[in-house]
Tab-separated table of C-alpha atoms and ligand atoms in Angstrom:
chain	number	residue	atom	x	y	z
Y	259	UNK	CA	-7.505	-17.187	-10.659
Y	260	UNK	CA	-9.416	-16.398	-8.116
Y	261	UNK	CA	-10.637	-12.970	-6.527
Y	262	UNK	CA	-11.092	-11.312	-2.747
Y	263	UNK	CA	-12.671	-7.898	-1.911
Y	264	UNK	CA	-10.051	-5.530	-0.958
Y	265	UNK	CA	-11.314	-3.643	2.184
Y	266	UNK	CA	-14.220	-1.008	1.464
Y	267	UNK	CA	-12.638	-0.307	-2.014
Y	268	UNK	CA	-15.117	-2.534	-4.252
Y	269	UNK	CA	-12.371	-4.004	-5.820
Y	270	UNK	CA	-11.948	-7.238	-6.227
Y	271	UNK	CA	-8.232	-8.363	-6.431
Y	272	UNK	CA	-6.835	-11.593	-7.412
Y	273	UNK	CA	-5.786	-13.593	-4.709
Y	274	UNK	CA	-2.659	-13.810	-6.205
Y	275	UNK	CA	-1.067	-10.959	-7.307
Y	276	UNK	CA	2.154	-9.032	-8.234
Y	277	UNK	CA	5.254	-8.046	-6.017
Y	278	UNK	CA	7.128	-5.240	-8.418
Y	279	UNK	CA	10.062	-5.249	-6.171
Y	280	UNK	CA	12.537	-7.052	-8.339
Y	281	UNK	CA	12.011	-5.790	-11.787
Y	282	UNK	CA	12.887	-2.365	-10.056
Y	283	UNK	CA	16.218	-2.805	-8.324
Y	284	UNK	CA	18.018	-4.970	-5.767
Y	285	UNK	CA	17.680	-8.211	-6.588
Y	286	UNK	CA	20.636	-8.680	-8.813
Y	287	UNK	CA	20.539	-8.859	-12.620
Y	288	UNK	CA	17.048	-8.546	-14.481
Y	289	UNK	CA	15.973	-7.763	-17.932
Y	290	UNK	CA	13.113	-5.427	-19.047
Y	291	UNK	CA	12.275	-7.325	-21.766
Y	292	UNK	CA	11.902	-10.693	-19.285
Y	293	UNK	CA	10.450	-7.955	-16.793
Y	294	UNK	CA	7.544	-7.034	-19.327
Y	295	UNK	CA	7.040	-10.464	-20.363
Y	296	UNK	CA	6.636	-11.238	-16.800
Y	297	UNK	CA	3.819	-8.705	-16.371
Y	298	UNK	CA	1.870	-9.745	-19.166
Y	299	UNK	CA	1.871	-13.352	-18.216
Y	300	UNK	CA	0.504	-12.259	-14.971
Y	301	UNK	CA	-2.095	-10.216	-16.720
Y	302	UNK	CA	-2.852	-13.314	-18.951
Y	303	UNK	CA	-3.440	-15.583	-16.026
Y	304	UNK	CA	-5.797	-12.932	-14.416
Y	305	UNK	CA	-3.658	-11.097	-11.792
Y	306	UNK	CA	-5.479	-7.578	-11.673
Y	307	UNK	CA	-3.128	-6.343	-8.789
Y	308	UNK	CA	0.501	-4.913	-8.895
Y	309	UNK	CA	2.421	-3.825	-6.116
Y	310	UNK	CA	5.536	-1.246	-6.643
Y	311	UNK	CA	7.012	1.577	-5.023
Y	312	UNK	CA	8.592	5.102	-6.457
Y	313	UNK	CA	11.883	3.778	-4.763
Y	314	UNK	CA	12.240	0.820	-6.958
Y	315	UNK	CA	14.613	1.598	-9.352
Y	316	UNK	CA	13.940	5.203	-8.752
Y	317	UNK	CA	10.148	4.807	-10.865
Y	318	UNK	CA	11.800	2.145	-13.026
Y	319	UNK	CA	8.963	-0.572	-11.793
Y	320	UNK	CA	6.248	1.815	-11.726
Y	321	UNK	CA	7.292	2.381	-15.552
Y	322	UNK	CA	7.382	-0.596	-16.854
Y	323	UNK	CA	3.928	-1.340	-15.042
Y	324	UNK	CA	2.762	1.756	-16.881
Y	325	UNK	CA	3.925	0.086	-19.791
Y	326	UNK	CA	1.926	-2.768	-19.575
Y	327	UNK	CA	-1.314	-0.417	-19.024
Y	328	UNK	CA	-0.918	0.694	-22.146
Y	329	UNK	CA	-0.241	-2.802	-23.491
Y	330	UNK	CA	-3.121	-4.124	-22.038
Y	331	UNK	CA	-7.288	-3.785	-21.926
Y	332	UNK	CA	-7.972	-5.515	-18.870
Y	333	UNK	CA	-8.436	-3.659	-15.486
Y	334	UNK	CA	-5.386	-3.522	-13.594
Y	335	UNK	CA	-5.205	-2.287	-9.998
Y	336	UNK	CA	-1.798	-0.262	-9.515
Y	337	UNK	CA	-0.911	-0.036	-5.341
Y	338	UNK	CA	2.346	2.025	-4.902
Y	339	UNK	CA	4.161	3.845	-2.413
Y	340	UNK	CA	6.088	6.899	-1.207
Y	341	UNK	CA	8.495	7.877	1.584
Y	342	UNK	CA	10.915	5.866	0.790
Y	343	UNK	CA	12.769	8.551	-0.870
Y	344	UNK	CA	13.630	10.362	2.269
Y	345	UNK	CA	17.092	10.518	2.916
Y	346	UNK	CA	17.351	10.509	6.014
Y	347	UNK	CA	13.908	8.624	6.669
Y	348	UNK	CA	12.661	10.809	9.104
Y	349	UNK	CA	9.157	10.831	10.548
Y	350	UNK	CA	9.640	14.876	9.900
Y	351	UNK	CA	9.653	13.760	5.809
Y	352	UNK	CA	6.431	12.371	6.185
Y	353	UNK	CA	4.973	16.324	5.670
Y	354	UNK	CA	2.536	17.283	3.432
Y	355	UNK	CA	4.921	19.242	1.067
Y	356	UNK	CA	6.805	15.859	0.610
Y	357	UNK	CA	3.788	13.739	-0.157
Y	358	UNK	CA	2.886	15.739	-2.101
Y	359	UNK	CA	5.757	15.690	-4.574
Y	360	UNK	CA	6.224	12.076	-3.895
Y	361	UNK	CA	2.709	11.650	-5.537
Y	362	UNK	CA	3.176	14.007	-8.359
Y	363	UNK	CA	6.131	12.040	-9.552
Y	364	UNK	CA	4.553	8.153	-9.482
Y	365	UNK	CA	1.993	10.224	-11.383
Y	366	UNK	CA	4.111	10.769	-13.916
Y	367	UNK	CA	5.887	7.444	-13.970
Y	368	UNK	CA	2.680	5.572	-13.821
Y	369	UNK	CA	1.233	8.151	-16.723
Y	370	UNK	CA	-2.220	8.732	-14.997
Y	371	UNK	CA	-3.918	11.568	-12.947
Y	372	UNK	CA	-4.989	9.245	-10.330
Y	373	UNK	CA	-3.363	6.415	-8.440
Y	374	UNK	CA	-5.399	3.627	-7.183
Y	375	UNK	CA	-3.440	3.615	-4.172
Y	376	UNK	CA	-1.183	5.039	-2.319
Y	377	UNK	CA	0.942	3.411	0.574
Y	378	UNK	CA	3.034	4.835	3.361
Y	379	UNK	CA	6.149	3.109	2.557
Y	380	UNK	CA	7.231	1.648	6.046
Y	381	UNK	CA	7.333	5.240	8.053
Y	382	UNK	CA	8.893	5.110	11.157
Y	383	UNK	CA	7.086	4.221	13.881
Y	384	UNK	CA	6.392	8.295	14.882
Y	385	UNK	CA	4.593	8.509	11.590
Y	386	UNK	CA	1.727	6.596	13.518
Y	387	UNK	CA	1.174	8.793	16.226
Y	388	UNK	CA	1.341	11.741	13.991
Y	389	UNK	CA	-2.711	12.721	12.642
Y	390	UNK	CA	-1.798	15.406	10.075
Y	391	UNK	CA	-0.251	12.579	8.283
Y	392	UNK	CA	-3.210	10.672	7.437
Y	393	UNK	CA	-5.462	14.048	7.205
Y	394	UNK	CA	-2.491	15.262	4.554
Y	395	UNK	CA	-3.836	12.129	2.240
Y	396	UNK	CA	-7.080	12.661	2.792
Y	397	UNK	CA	-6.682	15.962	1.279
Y	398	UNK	CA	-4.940	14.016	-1.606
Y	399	UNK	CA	-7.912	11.860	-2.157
Y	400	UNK	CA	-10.785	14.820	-2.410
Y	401	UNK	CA	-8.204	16.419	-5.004
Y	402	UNK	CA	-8.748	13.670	-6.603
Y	403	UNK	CA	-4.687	12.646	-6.869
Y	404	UNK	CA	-5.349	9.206	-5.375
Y	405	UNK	CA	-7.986	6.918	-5.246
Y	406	UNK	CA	-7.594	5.120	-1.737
Y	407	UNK	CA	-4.619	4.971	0.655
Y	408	UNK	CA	-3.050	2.402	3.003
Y	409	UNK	CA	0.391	1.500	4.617
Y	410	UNK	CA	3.111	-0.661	4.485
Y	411	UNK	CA	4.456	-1.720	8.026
Y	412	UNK	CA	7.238	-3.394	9.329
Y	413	UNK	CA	4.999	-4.568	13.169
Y	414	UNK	CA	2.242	-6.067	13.976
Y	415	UNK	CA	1.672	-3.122	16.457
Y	416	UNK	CA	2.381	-0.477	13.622
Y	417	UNK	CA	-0.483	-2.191	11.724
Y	418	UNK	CA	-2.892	-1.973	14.632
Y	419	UNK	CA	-1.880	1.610	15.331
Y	420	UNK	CA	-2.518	2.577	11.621
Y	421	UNK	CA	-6.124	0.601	11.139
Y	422	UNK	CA	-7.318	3.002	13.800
Y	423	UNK	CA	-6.967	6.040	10.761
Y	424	UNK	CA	-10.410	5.438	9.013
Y	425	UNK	CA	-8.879	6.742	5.787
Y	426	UNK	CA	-6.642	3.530	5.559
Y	427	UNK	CA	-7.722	1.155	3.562
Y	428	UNK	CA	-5.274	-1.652	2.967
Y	429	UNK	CA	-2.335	-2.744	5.284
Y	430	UNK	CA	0.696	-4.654	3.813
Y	431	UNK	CA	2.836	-6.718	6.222
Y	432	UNK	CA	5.160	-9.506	5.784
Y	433	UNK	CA	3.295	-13.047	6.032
Y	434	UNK	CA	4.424	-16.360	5.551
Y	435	UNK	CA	5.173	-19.625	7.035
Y	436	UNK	CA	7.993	-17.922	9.196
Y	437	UNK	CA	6.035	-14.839	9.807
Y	438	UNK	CA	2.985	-15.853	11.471
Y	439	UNK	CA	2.296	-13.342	14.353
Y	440	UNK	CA	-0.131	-11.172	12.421
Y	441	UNK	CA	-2.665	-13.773	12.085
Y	442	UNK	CA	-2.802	-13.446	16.005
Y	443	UNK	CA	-4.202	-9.576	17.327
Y	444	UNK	CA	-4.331	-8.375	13.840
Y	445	UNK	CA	-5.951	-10.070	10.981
Y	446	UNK	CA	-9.399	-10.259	13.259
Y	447	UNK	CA	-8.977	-6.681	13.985
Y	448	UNK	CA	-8.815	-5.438	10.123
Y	449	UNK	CA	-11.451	-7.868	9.446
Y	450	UNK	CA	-13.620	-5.871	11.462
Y	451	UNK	CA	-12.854	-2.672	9.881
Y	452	UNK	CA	-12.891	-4.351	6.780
Y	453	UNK	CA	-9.142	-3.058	5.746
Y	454	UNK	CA	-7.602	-4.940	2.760
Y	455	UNK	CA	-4.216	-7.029	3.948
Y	456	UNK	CA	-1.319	-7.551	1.770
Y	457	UNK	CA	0.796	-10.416	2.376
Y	458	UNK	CA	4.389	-9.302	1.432
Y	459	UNK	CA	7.723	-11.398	1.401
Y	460	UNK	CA	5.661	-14.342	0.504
Y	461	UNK	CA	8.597	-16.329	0.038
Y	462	UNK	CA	10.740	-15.281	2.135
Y	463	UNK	CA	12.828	-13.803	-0.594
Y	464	UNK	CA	12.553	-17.165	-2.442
Y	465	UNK	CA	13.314	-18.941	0.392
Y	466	UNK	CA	10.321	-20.619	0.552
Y	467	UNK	CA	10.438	-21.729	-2.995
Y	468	UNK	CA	12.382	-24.500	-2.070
Y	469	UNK	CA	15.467	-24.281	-4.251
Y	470	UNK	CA	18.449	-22.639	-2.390
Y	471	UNK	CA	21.014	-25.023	-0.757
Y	472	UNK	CA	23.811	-23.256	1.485
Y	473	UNK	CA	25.744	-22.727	-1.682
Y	474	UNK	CA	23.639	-20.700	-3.214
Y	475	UNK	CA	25.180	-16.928	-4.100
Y	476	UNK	CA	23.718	-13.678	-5.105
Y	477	UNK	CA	25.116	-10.633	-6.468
Y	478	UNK	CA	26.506	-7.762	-4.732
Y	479	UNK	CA	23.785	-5.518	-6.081
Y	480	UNK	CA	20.760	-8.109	-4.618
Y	481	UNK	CA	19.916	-7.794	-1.282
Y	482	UNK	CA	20.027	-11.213	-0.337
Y	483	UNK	CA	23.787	-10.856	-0.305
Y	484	UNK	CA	24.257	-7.120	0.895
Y	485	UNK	CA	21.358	-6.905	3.468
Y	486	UNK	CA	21.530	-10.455	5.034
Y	487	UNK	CA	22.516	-8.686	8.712
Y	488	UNK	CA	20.394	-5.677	8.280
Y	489	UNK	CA	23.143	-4.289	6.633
Y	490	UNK	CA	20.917	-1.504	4.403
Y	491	UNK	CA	17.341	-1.520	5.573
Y	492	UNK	CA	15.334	-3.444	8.145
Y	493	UNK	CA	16.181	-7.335	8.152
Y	494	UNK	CA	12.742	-8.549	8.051
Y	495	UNK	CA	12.610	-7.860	4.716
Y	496	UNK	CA	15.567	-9.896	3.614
Y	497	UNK	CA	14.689	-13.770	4.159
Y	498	UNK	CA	12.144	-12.627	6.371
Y	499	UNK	CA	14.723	-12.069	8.946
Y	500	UNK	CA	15.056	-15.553	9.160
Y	501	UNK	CA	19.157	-16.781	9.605
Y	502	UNK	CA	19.543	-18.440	6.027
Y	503	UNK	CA	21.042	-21.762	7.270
Y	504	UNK	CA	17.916	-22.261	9.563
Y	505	UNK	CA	15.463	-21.442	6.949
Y	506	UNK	CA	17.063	-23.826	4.835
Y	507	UNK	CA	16.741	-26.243	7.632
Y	508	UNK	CA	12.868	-25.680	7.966
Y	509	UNK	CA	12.420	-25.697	4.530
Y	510	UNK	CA	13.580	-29.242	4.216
Y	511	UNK	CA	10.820	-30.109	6.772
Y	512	UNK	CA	8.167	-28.232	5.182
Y	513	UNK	CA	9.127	-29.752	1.707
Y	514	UNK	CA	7.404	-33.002	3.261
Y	515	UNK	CA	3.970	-31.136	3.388
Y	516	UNK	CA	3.955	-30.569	-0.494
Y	517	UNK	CA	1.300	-31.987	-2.029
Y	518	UNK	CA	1.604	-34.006	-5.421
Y	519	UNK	CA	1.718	-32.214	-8.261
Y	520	UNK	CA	2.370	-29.073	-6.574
Y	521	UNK	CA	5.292	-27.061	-6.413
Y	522	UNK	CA	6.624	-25.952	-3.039
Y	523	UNK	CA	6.634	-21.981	-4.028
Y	524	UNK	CA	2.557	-23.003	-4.478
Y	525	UNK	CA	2.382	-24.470	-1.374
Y	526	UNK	CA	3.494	-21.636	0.615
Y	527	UNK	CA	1.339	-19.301	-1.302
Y	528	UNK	CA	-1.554	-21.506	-0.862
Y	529	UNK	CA	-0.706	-21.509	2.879
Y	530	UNK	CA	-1.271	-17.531	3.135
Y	531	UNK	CA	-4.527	-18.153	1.388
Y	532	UNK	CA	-5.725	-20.328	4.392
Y	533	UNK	CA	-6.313	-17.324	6.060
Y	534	UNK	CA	-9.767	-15.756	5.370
Y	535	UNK	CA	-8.311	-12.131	6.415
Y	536	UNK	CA	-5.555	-11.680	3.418
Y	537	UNK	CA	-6.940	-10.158	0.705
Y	538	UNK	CA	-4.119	-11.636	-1.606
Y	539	UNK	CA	-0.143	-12.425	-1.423
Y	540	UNK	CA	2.205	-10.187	-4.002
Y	541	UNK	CA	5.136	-12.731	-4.369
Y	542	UNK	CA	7.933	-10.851	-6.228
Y	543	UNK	CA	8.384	-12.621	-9.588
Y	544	UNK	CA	10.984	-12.357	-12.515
Y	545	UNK	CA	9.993	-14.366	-15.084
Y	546	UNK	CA	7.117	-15.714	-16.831
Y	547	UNK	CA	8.090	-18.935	-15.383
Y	548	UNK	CA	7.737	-17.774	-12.043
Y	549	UNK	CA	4.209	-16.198	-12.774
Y	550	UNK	CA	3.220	-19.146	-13.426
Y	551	UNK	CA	3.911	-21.094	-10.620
Y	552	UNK	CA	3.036	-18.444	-8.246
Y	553	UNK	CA	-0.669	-18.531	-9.934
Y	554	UNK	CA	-1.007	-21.862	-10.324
Y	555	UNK	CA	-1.348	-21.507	-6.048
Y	556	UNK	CA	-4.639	-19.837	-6.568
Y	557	UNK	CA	-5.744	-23.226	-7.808
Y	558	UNK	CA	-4.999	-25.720	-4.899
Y	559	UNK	CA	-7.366	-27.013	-2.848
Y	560	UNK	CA	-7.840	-25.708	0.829
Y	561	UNK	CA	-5.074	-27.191	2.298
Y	562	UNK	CA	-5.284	-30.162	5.246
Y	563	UNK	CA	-5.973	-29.143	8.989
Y	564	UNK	CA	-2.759	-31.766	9.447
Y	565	UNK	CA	-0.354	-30.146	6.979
Y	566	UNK	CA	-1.409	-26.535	8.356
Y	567	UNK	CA	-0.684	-28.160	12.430
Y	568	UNK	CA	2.747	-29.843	10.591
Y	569	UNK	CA	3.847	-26.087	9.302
Y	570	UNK	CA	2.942	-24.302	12.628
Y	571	UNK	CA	5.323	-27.386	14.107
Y	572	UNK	CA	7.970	-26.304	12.112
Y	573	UNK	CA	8.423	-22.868	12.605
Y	574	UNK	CA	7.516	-23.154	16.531
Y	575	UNK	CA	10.125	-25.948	16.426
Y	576	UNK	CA	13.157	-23.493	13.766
Y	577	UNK	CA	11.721	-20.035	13.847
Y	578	UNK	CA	9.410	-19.000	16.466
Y	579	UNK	CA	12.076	-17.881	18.733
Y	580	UNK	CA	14.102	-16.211	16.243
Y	581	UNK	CA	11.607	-13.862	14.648
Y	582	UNK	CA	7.807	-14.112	16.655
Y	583	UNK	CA	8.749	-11.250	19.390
Y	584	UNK	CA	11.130	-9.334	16.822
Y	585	UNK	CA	7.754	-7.623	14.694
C	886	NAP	N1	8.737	-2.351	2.625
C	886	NAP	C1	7.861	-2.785	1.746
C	886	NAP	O1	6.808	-2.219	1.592
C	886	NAP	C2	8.184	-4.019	0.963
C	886	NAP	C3	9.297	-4.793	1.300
C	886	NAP	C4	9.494	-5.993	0.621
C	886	NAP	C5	8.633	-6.377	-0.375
C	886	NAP	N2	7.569	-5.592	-0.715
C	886	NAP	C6	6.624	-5.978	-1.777
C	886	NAP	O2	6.304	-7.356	-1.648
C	886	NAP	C7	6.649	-8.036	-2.859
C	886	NAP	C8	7.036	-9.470	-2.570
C	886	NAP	O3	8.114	-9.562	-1.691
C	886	NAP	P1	9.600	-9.876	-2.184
C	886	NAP	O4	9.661	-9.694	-3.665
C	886	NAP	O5	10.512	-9.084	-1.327
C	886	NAP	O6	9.817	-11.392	-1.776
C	886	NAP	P2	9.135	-12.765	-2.229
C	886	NAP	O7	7.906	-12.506	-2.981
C	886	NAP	O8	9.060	-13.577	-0.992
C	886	NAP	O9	10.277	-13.405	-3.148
C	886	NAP	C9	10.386	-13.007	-4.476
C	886	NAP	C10	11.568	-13.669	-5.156
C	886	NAP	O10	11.498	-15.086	-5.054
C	886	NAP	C11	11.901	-15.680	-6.295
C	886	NAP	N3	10.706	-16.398	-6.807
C	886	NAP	C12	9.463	-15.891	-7.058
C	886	NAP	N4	8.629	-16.836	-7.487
C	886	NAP	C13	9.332	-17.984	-7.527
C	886	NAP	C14	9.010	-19.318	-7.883
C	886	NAP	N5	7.777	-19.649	-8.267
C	886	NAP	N6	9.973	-20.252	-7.804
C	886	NAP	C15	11.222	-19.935	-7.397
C	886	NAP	N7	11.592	-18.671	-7.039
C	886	NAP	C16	10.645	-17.707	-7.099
C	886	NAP	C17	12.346	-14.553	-7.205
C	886	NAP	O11	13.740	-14.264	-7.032
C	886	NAP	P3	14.948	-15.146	-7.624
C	886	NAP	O12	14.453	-15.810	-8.863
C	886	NAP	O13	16.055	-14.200	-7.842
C	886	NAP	O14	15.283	-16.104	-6.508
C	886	NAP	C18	11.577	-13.380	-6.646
C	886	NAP	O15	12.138	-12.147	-6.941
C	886	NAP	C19	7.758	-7.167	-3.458
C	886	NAP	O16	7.973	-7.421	-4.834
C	886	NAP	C20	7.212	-5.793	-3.173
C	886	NAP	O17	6.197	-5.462	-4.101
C	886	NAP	C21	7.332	-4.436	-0.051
C-alpha cells in the first residue's frame, strides 16, 4: 500500500481505502460476518482509511467499523457523515441543534469521544451559501467532538463553493473514468488550499469492474435496481449516472487498456491515482475478495500517457455528453 497526505490534517491515508456504503444498506444482500472479514482484510493489506455515513444502515456500518477498532491495533482513520437523516433534506436541517445530535449519535455508534471527521453528507446546494453552517462545526471541533471536517458534494461547483470555508478540510466527489470534470477547475484549486479529495463511486457502482453484461440483475433492496432513474436519491450516485447499456458499451472499450496481469477493477482505480490531487479512492467493497483486488491497484505502475489519451477517447466518444455538463 501506499500513502498520500490528506489536506492540512497530517495524516497520511492509504491511497486506497474503504467505501462503507455497502456493508450498511442498499446494495442488496450482505453478511456481517463477510462484512467484518472484509474490514480486516483491508486493515491487513494496510488501508488506514474508512469511509461511512450515520445513514448507512441507520449506524449499522459505522458499527461494525467500530468493531473492527476494537479488533484491531493499527491506526485507523474513521471519515463519516451526517445530514442525511433529514427527512425532508432541507438546507433548514443543516442547524446547529441537528448537527449536533447527528454527531452525538455516530459517537456512540463509532464508541469514541471524537470523530476523525466529519462530512456534510451532500447538503443541498443552500447549505453552501449558508456561513453559520460551517462556523456551527467549528464550534464542534474546539469542543473537541470532532477532529477535522469536510463535505461530500454532488458538483463540481458545490466543491468549489465549499473549499472557500477554511475549516474544510477534505472534499469527496464522485471520480472515475466517466466522471472526469473535477480534474478540470477543481482538483488545482484544492491543491492550492491543500484540501484532502475523496474519490467516491470509484467504480461506478461496479460498473467499472468489468463484470456486468445486460443481464445482470440486482435486488429490489440494492440501488442499482431501485435508483437506476433517480428514482430515490440523486442519479449520479447510481452507475455514476451513466445509462447502464452505454456504460457497458464503454466498458468493453476500456477493457482493451488493461494491462497484463491486472484486473480491470485495478485499472480503474489505478486510473484515479494518475491524478496527483486525490488523496485516495474509497471503492465500496463486500468481500475479502474484493479488498483485495481493489488494493492490489495501489501497486501498478503509473499508467501509459497512451492508455490515459485511449480512456479520455472513450468517455468523450460514450459519456461526455451524457454526464460532463450534468455535475
Ligand atoms: N453521497 C455520498 O457521500 C456517497 C455516495 C456514494 C458513495 N459514497 C461513498 O463512496 C464509497 C464508494 O462508492 P460506492 O460503494 O457507491 O461505489 P463503487 O465503489 O464504485 O462500487 C462498489 C461496488 O462495486 C463492487 N465491487 C467492489 N470491488 C470490486 C471488485 N474488485 N471487483 C468486482 N466488483 C467490485 C461491489 O458490489 P457488488 O459486488 O455487489 O457488485 C461494491 O459494493 C461508498 O462505499 C461510500 O463510502 C458516498
Amino acid at each position: 500500500m501506499r500513502y498520500r497526505e490528506l489536506g492540512r490534517t497530517g495524516w497520511k491515508v492509504s491511497e486506497i481505502s474503504f467505501g462503507a456504503w455497502a456493508i450498511g444498506s442498499m446494495w442488496g444482500r450482505v453478511d456481517d460476518n463477510e462484512s467484518l472479514a472484509a474490514l480486516h482484510r483491508a486493515v491487513d493489506l494496510g488501508v488506514n482509511f474508512f469511509d461511512t455515513a450515520d445513514v448507512y444502515g441507520m449506524g449499522h456500518s459505522e458499527r461494525l467499523i467500530a468493531r473492527l477498532r476494537k479488533e484491531r491495533l493499527e491506526t485507523i482513520y474513521v471519515a463519516t457523515k451526517a445530514g442525511r437523516r433529514l427527512s425532508p433534506h432541507t438546507a433548514d436541517g443543516y442547524n446547529r441543534q441537528n448537527l449536533k445530535q447527528f454527531i452525538e449519535d455516530s459517537l456512540r455508534n463509532l464508541e469514541t469521544d471524537c470523530l476523525d471527521l466529519v462530512q456534510l453528507h451532500c447538503p443541498t446546494t443552500e447549505v453552501y451559501y449558508r456561513p453559520e453552517v460551517f462556523g456551527a462545526l467549528d464550534d464542534l471541533t474546539k469542543e473537541g467532538k470532532i477532529r477535522y471536517y469536510g463535505v461530500s458534494v454532488e458538483r463540481v461547483e458545490e466543491a468549489l463553493k465549499a473549499i472557500e470555508f477554511p475549516g474544510v478540510q477534505s472534499i469527496q466527489i464522485i471520480f472515475n473514468m466517466f466522471r472526469t470534470r473535477p480534474a478540470e477547475l477543481f482538483f488545482p484549486e484544492a491543491q492550492r488550499r491543500r484540501v484532502g479529495i475523496l474519490a467516491r463511486v470509484p467504480l461506478a457502482s461496479g460498473l467499472l469492474a468489468g463484470k456486468m453484461t445486460s443481464q445482470s440483475s440486482f435486488g429490489t433492496d440494492d440501488h442499482r435496481n431501485f435508483n437506476r432513474h433517480g428514482e430515490r436519491f440523486d442519479v449520479g450516485e447510481t452507475f455514476s449516472g451513466v445509462d447502464f447499456e452505454t456504460g457497458l458499451a464503454a466498458v468493453e472499450e476500456l477493457r482493451e487498456l488493461v494491462p497484463p496481469g491486472a484486473t480491470m477493477a485495478q485499472f480503474a482505480l489505478r486510473w484515479i491515482l494518475m491524478f496527483e490531487a486525490v488523496t485516495c479512492a474509497i471503492p465500496g467493497a463486500k468481500r475479502p475478495s474484493q479488498v483485495e483486488d481493489n488494493a492490489g491497484a495501489a501497486d501498478l505502475p503509473p499508467l501509459t500517457d497512451a492508455q490515459m489519451a485511449k480512456a479520455r477517447g472513450v468517455y468523450d466518444q460514450y459519456i461526455r455528453e451524457l454526464v460532463h455538463q450534468r455535475w
